[in-house]
Amino acid sequence: MSEHHIDKEYLAKRRLQRGTAGWILLAGLGVSYVISGDFAGWNFGIGVAGWGGFLIAACCMALMYLTLVLALAEMSAAIPAAGGGYSFARQVMGPAGGFLTGLAILIEYMLAPAAIVIFIGAAVEELLGFNGPLVYAVFYAVFVGIHLLGVGEALKVMMVITGLAVFAIIATAIALIPHFDSANLTDIAVAEGVAGASSFLPNGYYGVWAALPFGMWLFLAVEGVPLAAEEAKDPARDVPKGIIGAMLFLLGSAALVVFLLPGAAGAEKIGASGVPLVDALNHSGQGWLAKLVNVLGLAGLIASFFSIIYGYSRLVFALSRGGYLPQFLSLTGERHIPSWALIVPGVIGFACSLTGEGDLMLSMAVVGATISYALMALSHILLRKQQPDLYRPYRTPGGVFTSGIALVLALVALTGVYAYDERAFWYTMVLYAIGAGYFFFYSKNHLVAKTAAEEFEMLAEAEAELEMK
């Protein structure tokens, strides 16, 4: 199908269920994308940088995400399309810029569930004593299956699971407050002969740099809220409120775990822990709560797994509908569920999970994420410069200065992944190059519309015609 000829029936077969999500459900979606990051992973940054070094890294990443979220809130209200960052970039950087942004997000959203299901397997083994590919397959099958039932049902199930995970974090924080001792934050030995090393920065300045990816784990994937724009009740109002609400909550939950866990159990212990909430509670003599949190930690992992499956399906749907990916991936049935966009990436993600290397998958997802953040921040700057008259129901406080901060910090974070894990950096770059080759040699000649706005307008016309029939 060329980009100059549009078949309305083509778009009519590729529609999502509108009006199923208000801003509270969208905020819940944003929290659930991320919540597993509070339970494990981030704390290894303390092992890399010491508590003080990790605090600096986490604050830098919190600022990056906050400024990015404020920029995304503006763009998602102005361009409410299911492609999220891909749609924004396509509007201002053309098909190539749109695809390269979408590809980076796709790498993040395909690999993150593969990493999380490996962590889920470890949690299941801890609780029930068995693990392996069968566990991964069951979780993929069950949660892709729930999504196939419908978006409203899926988001409500997700809210319940996320609520359990949030309860676990708040209960842990309340239990640990009496055990907090600031001396515990600096109990890691100072490395000798390292630039900038001190009790606050035991591994010096380099540690701060290498800890940046771990700071991201406290917020990774919150940028996926705009992927639900076409299913929101009132996208111009609901998506900005949802994504900003989610980000503010996540800043609070991140502060709780970063201060209270090492403050109660010691930075050295938490920096090496596979289950930091559980270990902090056990160390503080709260064994009964530790057992409960261990179970609810599984809910946190499931919440992120479940919601990122939703995110990748909407991104694959949008890229396919635009002609960037094979067009069968965007077909929707009577329930307006993109079935193939749920199933095919799920099979690929399951295949990746068979490596058993959760940390590698997550580091690669972070590389994809940082590339996409830089391109999305750049999209905001270019949209402000090139399309100043675009209707913006919400405007980013600080304008391009705000998105400029996000752009610079995203590029710094990308180098941080290289500092921590060169293998993950180069693997992802090879994957990115292969995806880019697919676009430049094939799919750029099969696009459905010149811009995301044009495609969105045609979709609205196709829906109006169908409703009149």
Coordinates of C-alpha atoms in Angstrom, one line a residue:
M1 CA 0.0 0.0 0.0
S2 CA 1.6 3.3 -1.0
E3 CA 1.5 6.4 1.1
H4 CA -0.5 8.2 -1.5
H5 CA -3.5 5.8 -1.6
I6 CA -5.5 5.2 1.5
D7 CA -8.1 2.4 1.9
K8 CA -10.7 3.5 4.5
E9 CA -11.5 -0.2 5.1
Y10 CA -7.8 -0.8 5.9
L11 CA -8.1 1.7 8.8
A12 CA -11.6 0.4 9.8
K13 CA -10.1 -3.0 10.5
R14 CA -7.5 -1.3 12.8
R15 CA -9.3 0.5 15.5
L16 CA -8.9 0.4 19.3
Q17 CA -11.7 0.6 21.9
R18 CA -12.2 4.3 22.7
G19 CA -13.3 5.8 26.0
T20 CA -12.2 2.9 28.2
A21 CA -9.6 4.7 30.4
G22 CA -9.9 7.8 32.5
W23 CA -7.0 9.6 34.1
I24 CA -6.9 7.5 37.3
L25 CA -6.7 4.3 35.3
L26 CA -3.9 5.9 33.2
A27 CA -2.0 7.0 36.3
G28 CA -2.4 3.4 37.6
L29 CA -1.0 2.2 34.2
G30 CA 2.0 4.5 34.6
V31 CA 2.7 3.2 38.2
S32 CA 2.3 -0.4 37.2
Y33 CA 4.8 0.0 34.3
V34 CA 7.4 0.9 36.9
I35 CA 6.4 -0.6 40.3
S36 CA 8.6 -3.8 40.0
G37 CA 11.6 -1.5 39.9
D38 CA 11.0 -0.5 43.5
F39 CA 11.2 -4.2 44.6
A40 CA 14.6 -5.1 43.1
G41 CA 17.3 -4.0 40.7
W42 CA 17.8 -0.4 41.6
N43 CA 19.6 -1.3 44.8
F44 CA 22.6 -2.8 42.9
G45 CA 23.4 0.9 42.1
I46 CA 24.3 1.2 45.8
G47 CA 26.8 -1.6 45.3
V48 CA 28.2 0.2 42.3
A49 CA 28.4 3.7 43.7
G50 CA 27.8 3.6 47.4
W51 CA 24.7 5.2 48.9
G52 CA 25.7 8.8 48.2
G53 CA 26.8 8.1 44.7
F54 CA 23.5 6.2 44.0
L55 CA 21.5 9.1 45.5
I56 CA 23.1 11.5 43.1
A57 CA 22.5 9.2 40.1
A58 CA 18.9 8.6 41.2
C59 CA 18.3 12.3 41.5
C60 CA 19.7 12.9 38.0
M61 CA 17.4 10.2 36.6
A62 CA 14.4 11.5 38.6
L63 CA 15.0 14.9 37.0
M64 CA 15.4 13.4 33.5
Y65 CA 12.1 11.5 33.9
L66 CA 10.2 14.4 35.4
T67 CA 11.3 16.8 32.6
L68 CA 10.6 14.1 29.9
V69 CA 7.1 13.4 31.4
L70 CA 6.2 17.1 31.3
A71 CA 7.3 17.3 27.7
L72 CA 5.3 14.1 26.9
A73 CA 2.2 15.4 28.6
E74 CA 2.2 18.3 26.1
M75 CA 2.8 16.2 23.1
S76 CA 0.3 13.5 24.0
A77 CA -2.5 16.1 24.5
A78 CA -1.7 17.7 21.2
I79 CA -1.1 14.4 19.2
P80 CA -3.3 11.7 21.0
A81 CA -2.2 8.7 19.0
A82 CA -1.5 5.1 20.2
G83 CA 2.1 5.3 19.0
G84 CA 3.2 7.6 21.8
G85 CA 6.8 8.8 21.2
Y86 CA 6.8 7.4 17.7
S87 CA 3.8 9.5 16.7
F88 CA 5.4 12.6 18.2
A89 CA 8.7 12.1 16.4
R90 CA 7.0 11.2 13.1
Q91 CA 5.0 14.5 13.3
V92 CA 8.2 16.6 13.3
M93 CA 11.0 14.4 12.1
G94 CA 9.2 12.6 9.3
P95 CA 8.9 8.8 8.8
A96 CA 12.6 8.0 9.5
G97 CA 12.7 9.9 12.7
G98 CA 9.4 8.4 13.7
F99 CA 10.5 4.9 13.1
L100 CA 13.9 5.3 14.8
T101 CA 12.1 6.6 17.9
G102 CA 9.5 3.8 17.8
L103 CA 12.2 1.2 17.3
A104 CA 14.1 2.3 20.4
I105 CA 10.9 2.2 22.4
L106 CA 10.1 -1.2 20.9
I107 CA 13.5 -2.6 22.0
E108 CA 12.8 -1.4 25.5
Y109 CA 9.2 -2.7 25.7
M110 CA 10.1 -6.1 24.1
L111 CA 13.1 -6.8 26.3
A112 CA 11.8 -5.5 29.6
P113 CA 9.0 -8.2 29.9
A114 CA 11.6 -10.8 29.1
A115 CA 13.8 -9.6 31.9
I116 CA 10.8 -9.3 34.3
V117 CA 9.6 -12.8 33.6
I118 CA 13.0 -14.2 34.5
F119 CA 12.8 -12.3 37.8
I120 CA 9.2 -13.6 38.3
G121 CA 10.6 -17.2 37.7
A122 CA 13.2 -16.5 40.5
A123 CA 10.4 -15.3 42.8
V124 CA 8.2 -18.3 42.0
E125 CA 11.2 -20.6 42.8
E126 CA 11.7 -18.8 46.2
L127 CA 8.0 -19.3 47.0
L128 CA 7.1 -22.7 45.4
G129 CA 10.4 -24.3 44.7
F130 CA 10.3 -24.6 40.9
N131 CA 11.4 -22.4 37.9
G132 CA 12.3 -22.6 34.3
P133 CA 10.9 -22.1 30.7
L134 CA 7.5 -23.6 31.7
V135 CA 7.0 -20.9 34.3
Y136 CA 7.9 -18.2 31.8
A137 CA 5.6 -19.7 29.2
V138 CA 2.6 -19.8 31.7
F139 CA 3.0 -16.2 32.7
Y140 CA 3.2 -15.0 29.1
A141 CA 0.2 -17.1 28.1
V142 CA -2.0 -16.0 31.0
F143 CA -1.3 -12.3 30.9
V144 CA -1.3 -12.0 27.1
G145 CA -4.6 -14.0 27.4
I146 CA -6.1 -11.5 29.8
H147 CA -5.2 -8.6 27.4
L148 CA -7.0 -10.5 24.6
L149 CA -10.2 -10.3 26.6
G150 CA -10.4 -6.5 26.3
V151 CA -8.6 -3.3 27.4
G152 CA -11.1 -2.3 30.1
E153 CA -10.9 -5.7 31.8
A154 CA -7.1 -5.8 31.5
L155 CA -6.6 -2.3 33.0
K156 CA -8.9 -3.1 36.0
V157 CA -7.0 -6.4 36.7
M158 CA -3.8 -4.4 36.5
M159 CA -5.0 -1.8 39.0
V160 CA -5.8 -4.5 41.6
I161 CA -2.3 -6.1 41.2
T162 CA -0.6 -2.7 41.3
G163 CA -2.6 -1.8 44.5
L164 CA -1.2 -4.9 46.3
A165 CA 2.4 -3.9 45.3
V166 CA 1.9 -0.3 46.5
F167 CA 0.6 -1.6 49.8
A168 CA 3.7 -3.7 50.2
I169 CA 6.0 -0.7 49.7
I170 CA 4.0 1.5 52.1
A171 CA 3.8 -1.2 54.8
T172 CA 7.5 -1.8 54.5
A173 CA 8.3 2.0 54.8
I174 CA 6.1 2.4 57.9
A175 CA 7.7 -0.7 59.5
L176 CA 11.3 0.5 58.8
I177 CA 10.9 4.2 60.0
P178 CA 11.7 3.3 63.7
H179 CA 14.9 1.4 62.6
F180 CA 16.3 4.2 60.4
D181 CA 19.9 5.3 61.3
S182 CA 21.7 7.7 59.0
A183 CA 25.1 6.0 59.9
N184 CA 23.9 2.9 58.0
L185 CA 23.9 4.9 54.8
T186 CA 27.7 5.2 54.7
D187 CA 28.8 1.8 55.9
I188 CA 30.5 0.8 52.6
A189 CA 34.4 0.8 52.7
V190 CA 36.0 3.6 50.8
A191 CA 38.0 2.5 47.7
E192 CA 41.6 3.5 47.7
G193 CA 43.2 5.5 44.9
V194 CA 39.8 6.3 43.2
A195 CA 39.1 9.9 42.1
G196 CA 36.6 11.6 44.4
A197 CA 36.3 8.6 46.8
S198 CA 34.9 9.5 50.3
S199 CA 32.5 7.9 52.8
F200 CA 29.6 9.5 50.8
L201 CA 31.1 8.4 47.5
P202 CA 33.0 5.2 48.3
N203 CA 33.6 4.4 44.7
G204 CA 34.3 8.0 43.6
Y205 CA 32.9 9.9 40.6
Y206 CA 33.0 6.9 38.3
G207 CA 30.6 5.0 40.5
V208 CA 28.0 7.8 40.1
W209 CA 28.3 7.5 36.3
A210 CA 28.0 3.7 36.3
A211 CA 25.0 3.8 38.7
L212 CA 22.8 5.9 36.3
P213 CA 21.1 2.9 34.7
F214 CA 20.1 1.7 38.2
G215 CA 18.6 5.1 39.0
M216 CA 16.5 4.6 35.9
W217 CA 15.0 1.4 37.2
L218 CA 13.0 3.4 39.7
F219 CA 11.1 5.1 36.8
L220 CA 11.7 3.0 33.7
A221 CA 8.7 2.7 31.3
V222 CA 6.5 5.5 32.9
E223 CA 6.8 7.2 29.5
G224 CA 4.5 4.5 28.1
V225 CA 1.3 6.2 29.4
P226 CA 0.7 8.0 26.1
L227 CA 0.5 4.6 24.3
A228 CA -3.0 4.5 25.8
A229 CA -4.1 7.8 24.2
E230 CA -6.5 6.4 21.7
E231 CA -8.3 4.4 24.4
A232 CA -8.6 7.4 26.8
K233 CA -12.0 9.0 27.5
D234 CA -10.6 12.5 27.0
P235 CA -7.0 12.2 25.7
A236 CA -6.2 15.9 25.9
R237 CA -7.0 16.0 29.6
D238 CA -6.6 12.4 30.8
V239 CA -3.2 11.6 29.4
P240 CA -1.3 14.6 30.9
K241 CA -3.0 14.2 34.3
G242 CA -2.4 10.4 34.2
I243 CA 1.3 10.6 33.3
I244 CA 2.1 13.5 35.7
G245 CA 0.2 11.8 38.5
A246 CA 2.0 8.6 38.0
M247 CA 5.4 10.3 38.0
L248 CA 4.7 12.2 41.2
F249 CA 3.7 9.0 42.9
L250 CA 6.8 7.2 41.7
L251 CA 9.0 10.0 43.0
G252 CA 7.5 9.4 46.4
S253 CA 7.9 5.6 46.3
A254 CA 11.5 5.9 45.1
A255 CA 12.4 8.3 48.0
L256 CA 10.9 5.8 50.5
V257 CA 13.0 2.8 49.3
V258 CA 16.2 4.7 48.6
F259 CA 16.3 6.2 52.1
L260 CA 14.6 3.7 54.4
L261 CA 16.0 0.4 53.2
P262 CA 19.7 1.2 53.4
G263 CA 19.0 3.4 56.4
A264 CA 17.5 0.4 58.3
A265 CA 19.6 -2.5 57.1
G266 CA 22.8 -0.8 55.9
A267 CA 23.9 0.3 52.5
E268 CA 26.4 -2.6 52.1
K269 CA 23.7 -5.2 52.8
I270 CA 21.0 -3.6 50.6
G271 CA 23.5 -3.0 47.7
A272 CA 24.0 -6.7 47.3
S273 CA 20.5 -7.9 48.0
G274 CA 18.3 -9.8 45.5
V275 CA 15.2 -8.9 47.5
P276 CA 16.0 -5.6 49.3
L277 CA 12.6 -5.0 50.9
V278 CA 12.5 -8.5 52.3
D279 CA 16.1 -8.4 53.6
A280 CA 15.6 -5.0 55.2
L281 CA 12.5 -6.3 57.1
N282 CA 14.2 -9.5 58.2
H283 CA 17.2 -7.4 59.4
S284 CA 14.8 -5.3 61.4
G285 CA 13.1 -8.3 63.0
Q286 CA 9.9 -8.0 61.0
G287 CA 9.9 -11.6 59.7
W288 CA 6.1 -12.0 59.4
L289 CA 5.9 -8.8 57.3
A290 CA 8.9 -9.9 55.2
K291 CA 7.1 -13.1 54.2
L292 CA 4.0 -11.1 53.2
V293 CA 6.1 -8.6 51.2
N294 CA 7.9 -11.5 49.5
V295 CA 4.6 -12.6 48.1
L296 CA 3.5 -9.1 47.3
G297 CA 6.8 -8.5 45.6
L298 CA 5.6 -11.0 43.0
A299 CA 2.6 -8.8 42.5
G300 CA 4.9 -5.9 41.7
L301 CA 6.8 -7.9 39.1
I302 CA 3.5 -9.1 37.6
A303 CA 2.1 -5.6 37.5
S304 CA 5.0 -4.3 35.4
F305 CA 5.1 -7.5 33.3
F306 CA 1.3 -7.2 32.6
S307 CA 1.3 -3.5 31.8
I308 CA 4.4 -3.5 29.6
I309 CA 2.7 -6.2 27.5
Y310 CA -0.1 -3.7 27.0
G311 CA 2.4 -1.0 26.1
Y312 CA 4.3 -3.0 23.5
S313 CA 1.0 -4.2 21.9
R314 CA -0.2 -0.6 21.4
L315 CA 3.2 0.5 20.0
V316 CA 3.4 -2.5 17.6
F317 CA -0.2 -1.8 16.6
A318 CA 0.6 1.8 15.8
L319 CA 3.8 1.0 13.9
S320 CA 2.1 -1.7 11.9
R321 CA -1.0 0.5 11.1
G322 CA 1.4 3.1 9.8
G323 CA 3.1 0.5 7.5
Y324 CA 6.4 0.4 9.4
L325 CA 5.9 -3.2 10.6
P326 CA 4.1 -6.0 8.8
Q327 CA 0.5 -4.8 8.4
F328 CA -1.2 -7.9 9.8
L329 CA 0.1 -7.0 13.3
S330 CA -2.4 -4.1 13.5
L331 CA -5.6 -6.1 12.7
T332 CA -8.3 -5.8 15.4
G333 CA -11.5 -7.8 15.7
E334 CA -14.9 -7.0 17.0
R335 CA -13.5 -6.3 20.5
H336 CA -11.0 -3.8 19.0
I337 CA -8.0 -5.8 20.5
P338 CA -4.8 -5.9 18.5
S339 CA -4.4 -9.6 18.9
W340 CA -1.3 -10.2 16.7
A341 CA 0.4 -7.2 18.3
L342 CA 0.0 -8.9 21.6
I343 CA 0.9 -12.5 20.6
V344 CA 3.9 -12.0 18.2
P345 CA 6.1 -9.8 20.5
G346 CA 5.1 -12.1 23.3
V347 CA 6.5 -15.1 21.5
I348 CA 9.7 -13.1 20.7
G349 CA 10.0 -12.0 24.4
F350 CA 9.5 -15.5 25.6
A351 CA 12.3 -16.7 23.3
C352 CA 14.6 -13.9 24.8
S353 CA 13.7 -15.0 28.3
L354 CA 15.1 -18.5 27.6
T355 CA 18.6 -16.9 27.8
G356 CA 18.0 -16.7 31.6
E357 CA 20.0 -13.4 31.6
G358 CA 17.5 -11.0 33.2
D359 CA 20.2 -8.4 34.0
L360 CA 21.4 -8.4 30.4
M361 CA 17.8 -8.0 29.0
L362 CA 17.1 -5.2 31.4
S363 CA 20.4 -3.4 30.6
M364 CA 19.6 -3.7 26.8
A365 CA 16.1 -2.4 27.5
V366 CA 17.7 0.6 29.2
V367 CA 19.8 1.4 26.1
G368 CA 16.7 1.4 24.0
A369 CA 14.9 3.6 26.5
T370 CA 17.7 6.2 26.7
I371 CA 17.8 6.5 22.9
S372 CA 14.1 7.0 22.7
Y373 CA 14.1 9.6 25.5
A374 CA 16.7 11.7 23.7
L375 CA 14.6 11.5 20.5
M376 CA 11.3 12.3 22.3
A377 CA 12.9 15.3 24.0
L378 CA 14.2 16.4 20.7
S379 CA 10.7 16.0 19.2
H380 CA 9.3 18.4 21.8
I381 CA 12.0 21.0 21.1
L382 CA 11.4 20.7 17.3
L383 CA 7.6 20.8 17.6
R384 CA 7.8 24.0 19.6
K385 CA 10.2 25.6 17.0
Q386 CA 8.5 24.3 13.8
Q387 CA 4.8 24.2 14.8
P388 CA 4.3 27.0 17.3
D389 CA 0.6 27.2 16.3
L390 CA -0.2 23.5 17.0
Y391 CA -3.1 23.4 19.4
R392 CA -1.7 22.4 22.8
P393 CA -4.3 21.7 25.5
Y394 CA -1.5 21.3 28.0
R395 CA 1.8 23.2 27.8
T396 CA 5.1 22.0 29.4
P397 CA 6.2 24.4 32.2
G398 CA 9.6 25.9 31.1
G399 CA 9.0 24.9 27.4
V400 CA 12.1 23.8 25.5
F401 CA 14.4 24.5 28.5
T402 CA 12.6 21.6 30.3
S403 CA 12.8 19.2 27.4
G404 CA 16.5 20.3 26.8
I405 CA 17.3 19.1 30.3
A406 CA 15.7 15.7 29.5
L407 CA 17.7 15.5 26.2
V408 CA 21.1 16.2 27.9
L409 CA 20.4 13.8 30.8
A410 CA 19.2 11.0 28.4
L411 CA 22.5 11.2 26.5
V412 CA 24.4 11.1 29.7
A413 CA 22.4 8.1 30.9
L414 CA 23.1 6.3 27.6
T415 CA 26.9 6.6 28.3
G416 CA 26.2 5.3 31.8
V417 CA 24.9 2.0 30.4
Y418 CA 28.2 1.7 28.4
A419 CA 30.1 2.4 31.7
Y420 CA 28.3 -0.3 33.5
D421 CA 27.8 -3.0 30.8
E422 CA 29.5 -2.6 27.4
R423 CA 28.1 -5.9 26.2
A424 CA 24.5 -4.8 26.6
F425 CA 25.3 -1.5 24.9
W426 CA 26.8 -3.1 21.8
Y427 CA 24.2 -5.9 21.6
T428 CA 21.4 -3.2 21.6
M429 CA 23.2 -1.1 19.0
V430 CA 23.4 -4.1 16.7
L431 CA 19.7 -4.8 17.2
Y432 CA 18.9 -1.1 16.5
A433 CA 21.0 -1.2 13.3
I434 CA 19.2 -4.3 12.0
G435 CA 15.8 -2.6 12.7
A436 CA 16.9 0.6 11.0
G437 CA 18.0 -1.5 8.0
Y438 CA 14.6 -3.1 7.8
F439 CA 13.0 0.4 7.5
F440 CA 15.5 2.0 5.0
F441 CA 15.5 -1.0 2.7
Y442 CA 11.9 -2.1 2.9
S443 CA 9.1 -0.5 5.1
K444 CA 9.8 3.1 4.1
N445 CA 8.3 2.2 0.7
H446 CA 5.1 0.7 2.3
L447 CA 3.9 3.6 4.6
V448 CA 0.2 4.3 4.9
A449 CA 0.4 8.1 5.4
K450 CA 2.9 10.9 5.3
T451 CA 2.4 12.0 8.9
A452 CA 0.9 10.6 12.1
A453 CA -1.6 13.5 12.1
E454 CA -2.7 12.5 8.6
E455 CA -3.1 8.9 9.6
F456 CA -5.0 9.9 12.7
E457 CA -7.3 12.2 10.7
M458 CA -8.0 9.3 8.2
L459 CA -8.7 7.0 11.1
A460 CA -11.3 9.4 12.5
E461 CA -13.0 9.7 9.1
A462 CA -13.1 5.9 8.7
E463 CA -14.7 5.6 12.2
A464 CA -17.2 8.3 11.5
E465 CA -18.3 6.5 8.3
L466 CA -18.6 3.2 10.0
E467 CA -20.8 4.7 12.8
M468 CA -23.1 6.2 10.2
K469 CA -23.7 2.8 8.6

